[in-house]
Coordinates of C-alpha atoms and ligand atoms in Angstrom, one line a residue:
X1 CA -34.6 -57.5 -10.4
X2 CA -34.7 -58.6 -7.3
X3 CA -36.8 -61.6 -6.1
X4 CA -40.2 -61.4 -4.3
X5 CA -40.9 -64.4 -1.8
X6 CA -43.8 -65.8 -1.0
X7 CA -43.0 -65.3 2.8
X8 CA -40.5 -64.5 5.5
X9 CA -40.6 -65.8 9.1
X10 CA -38.9 -62.9 10.6
X11 CA -36.5 -62.9 13.9
X12 CA -36.9 -66.5 14.9
X13 CA -34.4 -68.9 16.7
X14 CA -34.0 -71.4 13.8
X15 CA -33.1 -75.2 14.9
X16 CA -30.2 -77.2 13.3
X17 CA -29.1 -81.0 14.0
X18 CA -26.2 -79.7 15.7
X19 CA -27.5 -76.0 17.6
X20 CA -29.8 -73.2 16.7
X21 CA -29.1 -69.6 15.6
X22 CA -31.4 -66.2 15.4
X23 CA -32.6 -65.6 11.8
X24 CA -35.0 -65.2 9.2
X25 CA -36.3 -67.9 6.5
X26 CA -37.5 -66.8 3.6
X27 CA -40.2 -69.3 1.5
X28 CA -41.1 -69.6 -2.6
X29 CA -42.7 -71.7 -4.5
X30 CA -42.5 -74.6 -1.5
X31 CA -39.5 -74.4 -0.9
X32 CA -36.7 -72.5 1.4
X33 CA -35.1 -69.4 -0.4
X34 CA -33.1 -67.9 1.8
X35 CA -32.1 -68.4 5.5
X36 CA -29.9 -65.3 6.9
X37 CA -30.2 -62.6 8.9
X38 CA -33.1 -60.5 8.8
X39 CA -31.6 -57.7 6.6
X40 CA -30.9 -59.7 4.3
X41 CA -34.0 -61.3 3.2
X42 CA -35.7 -60.9 -0.1
X43 CA -39.0 -58.6 -0.2
X44 CA -42.4 -60.9 0.7
X45 CA -46.0 -60.7 -0.4
X46 CA -46.3 -61.8 3.4
X47 CA -44.1 -61.8 6.5
X48 CA -45.0 -63.7 9.5
X49 CA -43.0 -62.2 12.8
X50 CA -41.3 -65.1 14.6
X51 CA -39.9 -63.4 17.6
X52 CA -40.2 -65.7 20.3
X53 CA -40.6 -68.8 18.1
X54 CA -38.2 -71.9 17.3
X55 CA -38.4 -72.5 13.7
X56 CA -37.8 -76.4 12.9
X57 CA -37.9 -78.7 10.2
X58 CA -41.5 -80.4 10.2
X59 CA -41.4 -83.8 12.2
X60 CA -41.4 -87.0 9.7
X61 CA -43.4 -89.7 12.1
X62 CA -41.9 -93.2 10.5
X63 CA -45.0 -95.2 12.3
X64 CA -48.4 -94.2 11.6
X65 CA -51.6 -96.2 11.3
X66 CA -54.6 -94.6 9.4
X67 CA -57.0 -97.2 8.9
X68 CA -58.1 -96.5 5.4
X69 CA -59.6 -98.1 3.6
X70 CA -61.0 -100.6 6.1
X71 CA -61.5 -99.5 9.7
X72 CA -62.2 -96.1 9.1
X73 CA -64.2 -95.2 12.7
X74 CA -60.7 -95.3 13.7
X75 CA -59.6 -92.7 11.4
X76 CA -59.4 -92.1 8.0
X77 CA -56.6 -89.8 5.5
X78 CA -58.2 -86.6 6.7
X79 CA -58.2 -87.2 10.2
X80 CA -54.9 -88.8 10.4
X81 CA -53.1 -86.0 8.8
X82 CA -55.0 -83.9 10.6
X83 CA -53.9 -84.8 13.5
X84 CA -50.1 -84.5 12.0
X85 CA -50.5 -81.1 10.9
X86 CA -51.8 -79.9 14.3
X87 CA -48.9 -81.6 15.7
X88 CA -46.4 -80.3 14.0
X89 CA -46.0 -83.8 11.5
X90 CA -45.5 -83.0 8.3
X91 CA -43.9 -85.8 6.5
X92 CA -45.7 -89.5 7.5
X93 CA -45.1 -93.1 7.0
X94 CA -48.4 -95.0 7.0
X95 CA -48.7 -98.6 7.8
X96 CA -49.9 -101.7 5.7
X97 CA -52.2 -103.2 8.5
X98 CA -56.1 -101.6 6.8
X99 CA -58.2 -103.9 5.2
X100 CA -57.4 -105.3 2.6
X101 CA -53.4 -104.9 3.7
X102 CA -51.4 -103.2 1.8
X103 CA -49.7 -106.2 0.2
X104 CA -50.4 -106.2 -3.6
X105 CA -50.5 -103.3 -6.5
X106 CA -54.1 -102.9 -6.6
X107 CA -54.2 -102.0 -3.0
X108 CA -51.3 -100.3 -3.0
X109 CA -53.0 -98.0 -6.2
X110 CA -56.6 -97.8 -4.2
X111 CA -54.3 -95.8 -1.0
X112 CA -52.8 -93.6 -2.8
X113 CA -56.1 -92.3 -4.4
X114 CA -57.2 -92.1 -0.8
X115 CA -54.0 -90.5 0.5
X116 CA -53.8 -88.1 -2.4
X117 CA -57.2 -86.8 -2.8
X118 CA -57.3 -86.0 1.4
X119 CA -54.0 -85.7 2.9
X120 CA -53.1 -82.4 4.4
X121 CA -49.0 -83.4 5.0
X122 CA -46.8 -85.5 2.7
X123 CA -46.5 -89.2 3.5
X124 CA -44.6 -92.1 2.3
X125 CA -46.3 -95.8 1.9
X126 CA -45.5 -99.1 3.7
X127 CA -45.8 -102.1 1.6
X128 CA -46.0 -105.6 3.2
X129 CA -43.5 -107.9 3.8
X130 CA -45.6 -111.1 4.9
X131 CA -45.8 -115.0 4.2
X132 CA -48.0 -114.5 1.5
X133 CA -47.3 -111.8 -0.8
X134 CA -43.8 -112.4 -1.7
X135 CA -44.6 -112.1 -5.4
X136 CA -46.2 -108.9 -4.7
X137 CA -42.6 -107.2 -3.8
X138 CA -41.5 -106.3 -6.7
X139 CA -44.9 -105.0 -7.9
X140 CA -44.8 -103.1 -4.4
X141 CA -41.4 -101.0 -5.3
X142 CA -42.9 -99.6 -8.5
X143 CA -45.7 -98.9 -7.7
X144 CA -44.3 -96.7 -4.8
X145 CA -43.5 -97.7 -1.8
X146 CA -41.3 -96.1 1.0
X147 CA -40.5 -99.1 2.6
X148 CA -41.5 -102.7 3.4
X149 CA -43.2 -103.6 6.7
X150 CA -42.9 -106.8 8.3
X151 CA -44.8 -107.8 11.7
X152 CA -42.7 -110.6 13.3
X153 CA -45.8 -110.5 16.5
X154 CA -49.3 -110.4 16.0
X155 CA -51.3 -107.2 14.6
X156 CA -54.3 -105.3 14.5
X157 CA -55.7 -106.5 11.2
X158 CA -54.8 -110.5 12.4
X159 CA -52.0 -110.3 9.7
X160 CA -49.8 -113.8 10.2
X161 CA -46.2 -113.4 11.2
X162 CA -44.4 -114.6 8.3
X163 CA -41.6 -117.6 8.8
X164 CA -38.2 -117.2 9.4
X165 CA -38.1 -118.4 5.8
X166 CA -40.5 -116.5 4.2
X167 CA -38.7 -113.0 6.0
X168 CA -35.3 -114.1 4.4
X169 CA -36.9 -114.8 1.0
X170 CA -38.6 -111.5 1.7
X171 CA -35.3 -109.7 2.6
X172 CA -33.1 -111.2 -0.3
X173 CA -36.2 -109.4 -3.0
X174 CA -35.9 -106.3 -0.7
X175 CA -31.9 -106.3 -0.8
X176 CA -32.2 -105.6 -4.6
X177 CA -33.7 -102.5 -4.2
X178 CA -32.0 -100.8 -1.4
X179 CA -35.7 -99.8 0.3
X180 CA -35.4 -99.8 3.9
X181 CA -37.4 -103.0 5.8
X182 CA -39.3 -101.9 9.3
X183 CA -40.2 -104.2 11.3
X184 CA -42.1 -104.8 14.6
X185 CA -40.1 -106.7 16.5
X186 CA -41.8 -109.1 18.7
X187 CA -41.8 -112.9 18.1
X188 CA -45.4 -113.9 18.0
X189 CA -45.2 -117.3 19.3
X190 CA -43.8 -117.2 22.2
X191 CA -46.4 -114.4 23.3
X192 CA -49.3 -116.6 21.8
X193 CA -48.2 -119.5 23.9
X194 CA -47.9 -116.8 27.4
X195 CA -51.2 -115.0 26.6
X196 CA -52.4 -118.6 26.8
X197 CA -51.4 -119.3 30.1
X198 CA -52.2 -116.7 31.8
X199 CA -55.9 -116.4 30.2
X200 CA -55.9 -119.5 31.3
X201 CA -54.8 -118.8 34.8
X202 CA -57.6 -116.3 35.3
X203 CA -55.6 -113.5 34.9
X204 CA -57.3 -110.5 32.9
X205 CA -55.7 -107.4 34.8
X206 CA -53.5 -104.4 32.7
X207 CA -50.4 -106.5 33.9
X208 CA -51.2 -109.6 32.5
X209 CA -50.9 -108.0 29.2
X210 CA -46.8 -106.9 29.8
X211 CA -46.4 -110.3 31.6
X212 CA -47.2 -112.6 28.4
X213 CA -44.4 -110.0 26.5
X214 CA -41.0 -109.9 28.6
X215 CA -38.4 -108.4 27.0
X216 CA -36.9 -111.5 25.3
X217 CA -39.6 -111.6 22.3
X218 CA -37.9 -108.3 21.2
X219 CA -34.2 -109.8 22.3
X220 CA -35.4 -112.7 20.1
X221 CA -36.5 -110.6 17.1
X222 CA -34.4 -107.9 16.5
X223 CA -31.2 -110.3 16.8
X224 CA -33.0 -112.6 14.3
X225 CA -33.7 -110.0 11.9
X226 CA -30.2 -108.3 11.9
X227 CA -29.1 -111.4 11.0
X228 CA -31.2 -112.3 7.8
X229 CA -30.4 -108.4 7.5
X230 CA -26.5 -109.0 7.7
X231 CA -27.3 -112.1 5.6
X232 CA -29.3 -110.8 2.3
X233 CA -27.6 -107.2 2.7
X234 CA -31.1 -105.4 3.4
X235 CA -31.6 -102.3 5.2
X236 CA -34.0 -102.3 8.6
X237 CA -35.5 -100.4 11.2
X238 CA -36.4 -102.0 14.6
X239 CA -39.9 -100.1 15.5
X240 CA -40.8 -99.0 19.0
X241 CA -38.2 -100.1 20.6
X242 CA -39.3 -100.8 24.2
X243 CA -36.9 -102.4 26.5
X244 CA -33.2 -101.9 27.6
X245 CA -32.3 -105.5 26.8
X246 CA -33.2 -105.1 23.0
X247 CA -30.6 -102.2 22.4
X248 CA -27.9 -105.0 23.1
X249 CA -29.0 -106.6 19.6
X250 CA -29.1 -103.4 18.1
X251 CA -25.7 -102.1 19.3
X252 CA -24.4 -105.5 18.0
X253 CA -25.7 -105.2 14.6
X254 CA -25.0 -101.9 13.7
X255 CA -20.9 -102.5 15.3
X256 CA -20.9 -105.5 12.6
X257 CA -22.1 -102.6 10.0
X258 CA -25.7 -103.8 9.7
X259 CA -27.5 -100.7 7.5
X260 CA -30.2 -101.2 10.9
X261 CA -31.5 -98.5 12.3
X262 CA -34.1 -98.1 15.9
X263 CA -36.8 -96.0 17.0
X264 CA -38.3 -95.3 20.0
X265 CA -41.7 -93.8 20.8
X266 CA -42.9 -91.3 23.9
X267 CA -44.5 -93.8 25.5
X268 CA -41.2 -96.0 26.3
X269 CA -39.6 -92.8 27.4
X270 CA -42.0 -91.5 29.5
X271 CA -44.8 -94.0 30.8
X272 CA -44.0 -97.5 32.8
X273 CA -45.7 -100.1 34.6
X274 CA -47.1 -97.9 37.4
X275 CA -49.1 -96.7 35.1
X276 CA -51.4 -99.4 33.9
X277 CA -53.5 -99.3 36.9
X278 CA -54.6 -95.3 36.7
X279 CA -55.0 -96.3 32.9
X280 CA -56.4 -99.9 32.0
X281 CA -57.0 -100.7 28.3
X282 CA -55.9 -97.4 27.3
X283 CA -52.2 -98.0 27.7
X284 CA -52.3 -101.6 26.3
X285 CA -49.7 -101.3 23.2
X286 CA -47.7 -103.8 21.5
X287 CA -44.9 -103.8 22.3
X288 CA -45.8 -102.8 25.9
X289 CA -44.9 -100.0 28.5
X290 CA -42.3 -102.0 30.9
X291 CA -41.1 -101.5 34.1
X292 CA -40.0 -97.6 34.3
X293 CA -36.1 -98.5 34.6
X294 CA -36.2 -99.0 31.0
X295 CA -36.5 -95.7 30.3
X296 CA -33.0 -94.5 31.2
X297 CA -31.4 -97.1 29.1
X298 CA -33.7 -95.7 26.5
X299 CA -32.8 -92.2 26.5
X300 CA -28.7 -92.9 26.9
X301 CA -30.0 -95.2 23.0
X302 CA -31.4 -92.0 21.6
X303 CA -28.8 -89.4 22.9
X304 CA -25.5 -91.9 22.3
X305 CA -27.2 -93.1 18.4
X306 CA -27.9 -96.4 18.9
X307 CA -32.0 -95.4 18.7
X308 CA -31.7 -92.7 15.7
X309 CA -35.2 -91.4 15.7
X310 CA -38.6 -90.2 17.8
X311 CA -41.7 -91.8 16.1
X312 CA -45.2 -92.2 17.5
X313 CA -47.2 -95.7 16.0
X314 CA -49.6 -93.7 16.3
X315 CA -52.6 -96.5 16.9
X316 CA -56.4 -95.1 17.2
X317 CA -58.6 -97.0 18.1
X318 CA -62.2 -95.9 19.4
X319 CA -63.3 -95.8 23.3
X320 CA -65.4 -98.4 23.4
X321 CA -62.6 -100.8 22.0
X322 CA -59.9 -99.5 24.6
X323 CA -62.2 -99.9 27.3
X324 CA -63.9 -103.4 27.7
X325 CA -63.7 -105.6 30.7
X326 CA -61.0 -108.0 30.3
X327 CA -57.5 -106.8 29.2
X328 CA -56.9 -109.2 26.2
X329 CA -60.5 -107.6 24.7
X330 CA -58.9 -104.7 24.5
X331 CA -57.6 -103.1 21.0
X332 CA -53.9 -102.6 21.1
X333 CA -52.5 -99.0 20.6
X334 CA -53.6 -95.3 21.0
X335 CA -53.0 -92.1 19.1
X336 CA -49.8 -90.5 18.9
X337 CA -49.6 -88.0 16.1
X338 CA -50.6 -84.8 17.4
X339 CA -49.4 -85.2 21.2
X340 CA -45.6 -86.4 20.5
X341 CA -43.9 -82.9 19.4
X342 CA -45.5 -81.2 22.8
X343 CA -45.3 -84.0 24.7
X344 CA -41.0 -84.0 24.1
X345 CA -40.6 -80.3 24.0
X346 CA -41.7 -80.6 27.4
X347 CA -38.5 -82.8 28.2
X348 CA -36.3 -79.8 26.2
X349 CA -38.0 -77.7 28.8
X350 CA -37.1 -79.4 32.1
X351 CA -33.2 -80.0 30.5
X352 CA -33.4 -83.4 29.4
X353 CA -32.6 -83.0 26.0
X354 CA -32.3 -80.3 23.3
X355 CA -34.1 -78.8 20.8
X356 CA -31.4 -80.1 18.4
X357 CA -31.9 -83.4 19.7
X358 CA -34.9 -82.9 18.9
X359 CA -34.6 -81.8 15.7
X360 CA -31.7 -84.7 14.8
X361 CA -34.4 -87.7 16.6
X362 CA -37.5 -86.3 14.7
X363 CA -36.3 -84.8 11.1
X364 CA -33.0 -85.1 10.4
X365 CA -32.3 -88.8 10.9
X366 CA -35.7 -90.2 9.6
X367 CA -35.3 -88.0 6.5
X368 CA -31.3 -89.3 6.2
X369 CA -32.7 -93.4 7.0
X370 CA -35.4 -93.2 3.6
X371 CA -33.9 -91.1 1.6
X372 CA -35.5 -87.9 1.5
X373 CA -32.5 -85.6 2.8
X374 CA -31.8 -82.8 1.5
X375 CA -34.9 -82.5 0.4
X376 CA -36.6 -83.0 4.0
X377 CA -35.2 -83.1 7.1
X378 CA -33.1 -79.7 7.5
X379 CA -33.6 -75.9 7.2
X380 CA -31.3 -75.4 4.3
X381 CA -31.7 -73.3 1.3
X382 CA -33.4 -75.7 -1.7
X383 CA -35.0 -77.7 0.9
X384 CA -39.0 -78.3 1.3
X385 CA -40.5 -75.7 3.1
X386 CA -41.7 -78.1 6.1
X387 CA -41.6 -76.0 8.5
X388 CA -43.5 -76.0 12.4
X389 CA -42.6 -72.7 14.5
X390 CA -43.3 -73.7 18.2
X391 CA -43.7 -71.8 21.3
X392 CA -41.4 -73.2 23.8
X393 CA -43.2 -71.1 26.7
X394 CA -46.6 -72.3 26.0
X395 CA -48.5 -74.3 27.9
X396 CA -51.0 -76.8 27.7
X397 CA -52.9 -79.8 28.3
X398 CA -53.5 -82.9 26.4
X399 CA -57.2 -84.0 26.5
X400 CA -59.0 -86.4 24.6
X401 CA -61.7 -84.7 23.4
X402 CA -59.2 -82.3 22.0
X403 CA -57.7 -84.5 19.7
X404 CA -58.4 -84.5 15.9
X405 CA -58.1 -88.1 15.7
X406 CA -61.0 -90.1 15.2
X407 CA -59.5 -92.1 18.9
X408 CA -60.6 -89.6 21.3
X409 CA -58.7 -91.7 24.0
X410 CA -55.1 -91.3 24.8
X411 CA -52.8 -91.8 28.0
X412 CA -52.0 -88.4 27.8
X413 CA -55.5 -87.2 28.6
X414 CA -54.8 -84.6 31.6
X415 CA -51.1 -84.4 31.2
X416 CA -49.8 -80.4 31.5
X417 CA -47.3 -80.2 28.4
X418 CA -45.0 -76.9 28.1
X419 CA -44.2 -76.2 24.6
X420 CA -46.9 -76.3 21.7
X421 CA -46.9 -76.1 17.9
X422 CA -48.6 -73.2 16.8
X423 CA -47.8 -73.2 12.5
X424 CA -47.0 -75.9 10.5
X425 CA -46.1 -75.8 6.8
X426 CA -46.4 -78.2 4.8
X427 CA -43.8 -77.3 1.3
X428 CA -44.8 -73.6 1.9
X429 CA -48.2 -74.0 2.7
X430 CA -49.6 -73.0 6.0
X431 CA -51.5 -76.3 6.8
X432 CA -51.8 -75.5 10.2
X433 CA -52.0 -72.0 11.4
X434 CA -52.5 -70.4 14.9
X435 CA -53.3 -74.1 16.2
X436 CA -56.4 -73.9 13.7
X437 CA -56.2 -76.6 10.8
X438 CA -56.3 -75.0 7.3
X439 CA -59.3 -76.9 6.1
X440 CA -59.2 -76.5 1.8
X441 CA -55.4 -78.6 2.7
X442 CA -57.1 -81.4 2.0
X443 CA -55.3 -83.1 -0.5
X444 CA -51.9 -80.8 -0.6
X445 CA -50.4 -83.7 0.9
X446 CA -48.0 -85.5 -1.9
X447 CA -46.5 -89.1 -1.6
X448 CA -42.8 -88.9 -0.8
X449 CA -41.3 -92.1 -2.7
X450 CA -41.3 -90.0 -6.1
X451 CA -38.2 -88.1 -3.8
X452 CA -37.0 -91.5 -2.2
X453 CA -33.2 -91.3 -3.5
X454 CA -31.8 -94.1 -1.0
X455 CA -28.1 -95.2 -1.7
X456 CA -27.0 -97.3 -3.5
X457 CA -28.8 -101.1 -3.0
X458 CA -25.7 -103.7 -1.5
X459 CA -27.2 -107.5 -1.7
X460 CA -25.1 -109.8 0.1
X461 CA -25.0 -113.8 -1.0
X462 CA -27.0 -113.1 -4.2
X463 CA -25.7 -116.4 -5.7
X464 CA -27.6 -118.0 -2.8
X465 CA -31.0 -116.4 -2.7
X466 CA -33.8 -118.5 -3.2
X467 CA -34.1 -117.2 -6.9
X468 CA -30.2 -118.0 -7.9
X469 CA -30.9 -121.1 -6.6
X470 CA -34.3 -122.2 -9.0
X471 CA -32.7 -120.7 -12.0
X472 CA -32.5 -123.3 -14.2
X473 CA -28.6 -124.1 -15.7
X474 CA -28.0 -121.9 -18.8
X475 CA -28.2 -124.6 -21.1
X476 CA -31.3 -126.2 -20.0
X477 CA -33.1 -122.7 -20.9
Ligands
NCD501 C1 -50.9 -101.5 15.8 C2 -52.4 -101.3 15.4 O1 -53.1 -101.1 16.1 O2 -52.4 -101.4 14.2 N1 -51.3 -101.3 17.7 C3 -49.9 -101.1 18.4 O3 -50.1 -101.3 19.7 N2 -48.9 -100.8 18.3 C4 -50.2 -102.3 15.5 C5 -48.8 -102.5 15.9 O4 -47.7 -102.0 15.4 O5 -48.2 -103.4 16.1
ZN502 ZN1 -45.9 -102.3 15.9

């Protein structure tokens, strides 16, 4: 008896990390069942004509802030994941700087309950690696985190940056489990001093934000984190790469064999210092958008594999929090999870990258870095049917008011784009169809930590860890 598929996507252009092919794709029970010529597809309960469309594995955004619990006037799990669904993003990794921070097992369980009840797309939760919660890291692993987040710079929610000593201890613990530690790699003490001096000198203009955070903050932080990762064997990920200069310590760490991945975001590829005057508080983000001369080297680093992926740092704040008089009073960050795909497909259209590059940077590489491959991150029989159909010829305009996010203010407001996600499926179910959110998919999203399979952990210098040196000698036990 022949199997009947749930749905067949017919005659589209299937996109792989290394090329494209024309064909059809059948889905059954939430998984990709078959890929090939249309004539080879099984019968199906439903078909969708994908002629003229590109069929991509859904984007995996390794860096979003959804604000719940604690700051739901900015975003919550429903609005944030609705934004993801509309943006062609089928999995998000969400950050711990909420209130209370995701720093222990109780807070993690609370966040899992919220996300599970509300998410339209799949998700992973980051646990905090901070000065005060090192005793909780094992509990966080047991409670189901995708990885850890370490804020080396100041952040929304005022989580203090951990000392180098606490980082080393935290890395020692996490290295034993093989989970990846994502770093906000900007050094807090440098920035705090410079901001104080700038404020004392009366600088309140938007570019003062950039002046407070020269690239040396990132060079120093990437270098220091890489040294600790090399020593402990911990896996790390450098978030939101913004400068040409921090690429050097990243390249050097990779060359030394440190298991480090890198990420940049559309704002560092497409915006520059000249945009501060026009955008004011809208553009304020950490790390700052830098001089336009940084864009070329960041593009080159994506192409040569130094930077592995594009994420968004979706960091929603409402308009009144973004548009205050002094730049120092404007909250840092802006929404991005729903605009990333259109922005980057526009770059595909102008020939700056290929659609396979796009899939490699937004789906394949993140899936590999966090142990989700090949269940996610690729169009392959047996993989989760996390799929986005895009119309590369369709033009649109990004508008604040159209955003699903509660934060209806973006530096991309008014920007023309070409290339639009039209349908999004998560594990075989439409969460967006014909550019409309499917409301009743609220709660369909699942935590991906359960399917995560990291390569075996490779801790180093285990005889010299804090845990090892304070262990009493056997005879004294
Ligand atoms: C982030 C936020 O608002 O949570 N803001 C930002 O400017 N990127 C925090 C962060 O990642 O630093
Ligand atoms: Zn950050």
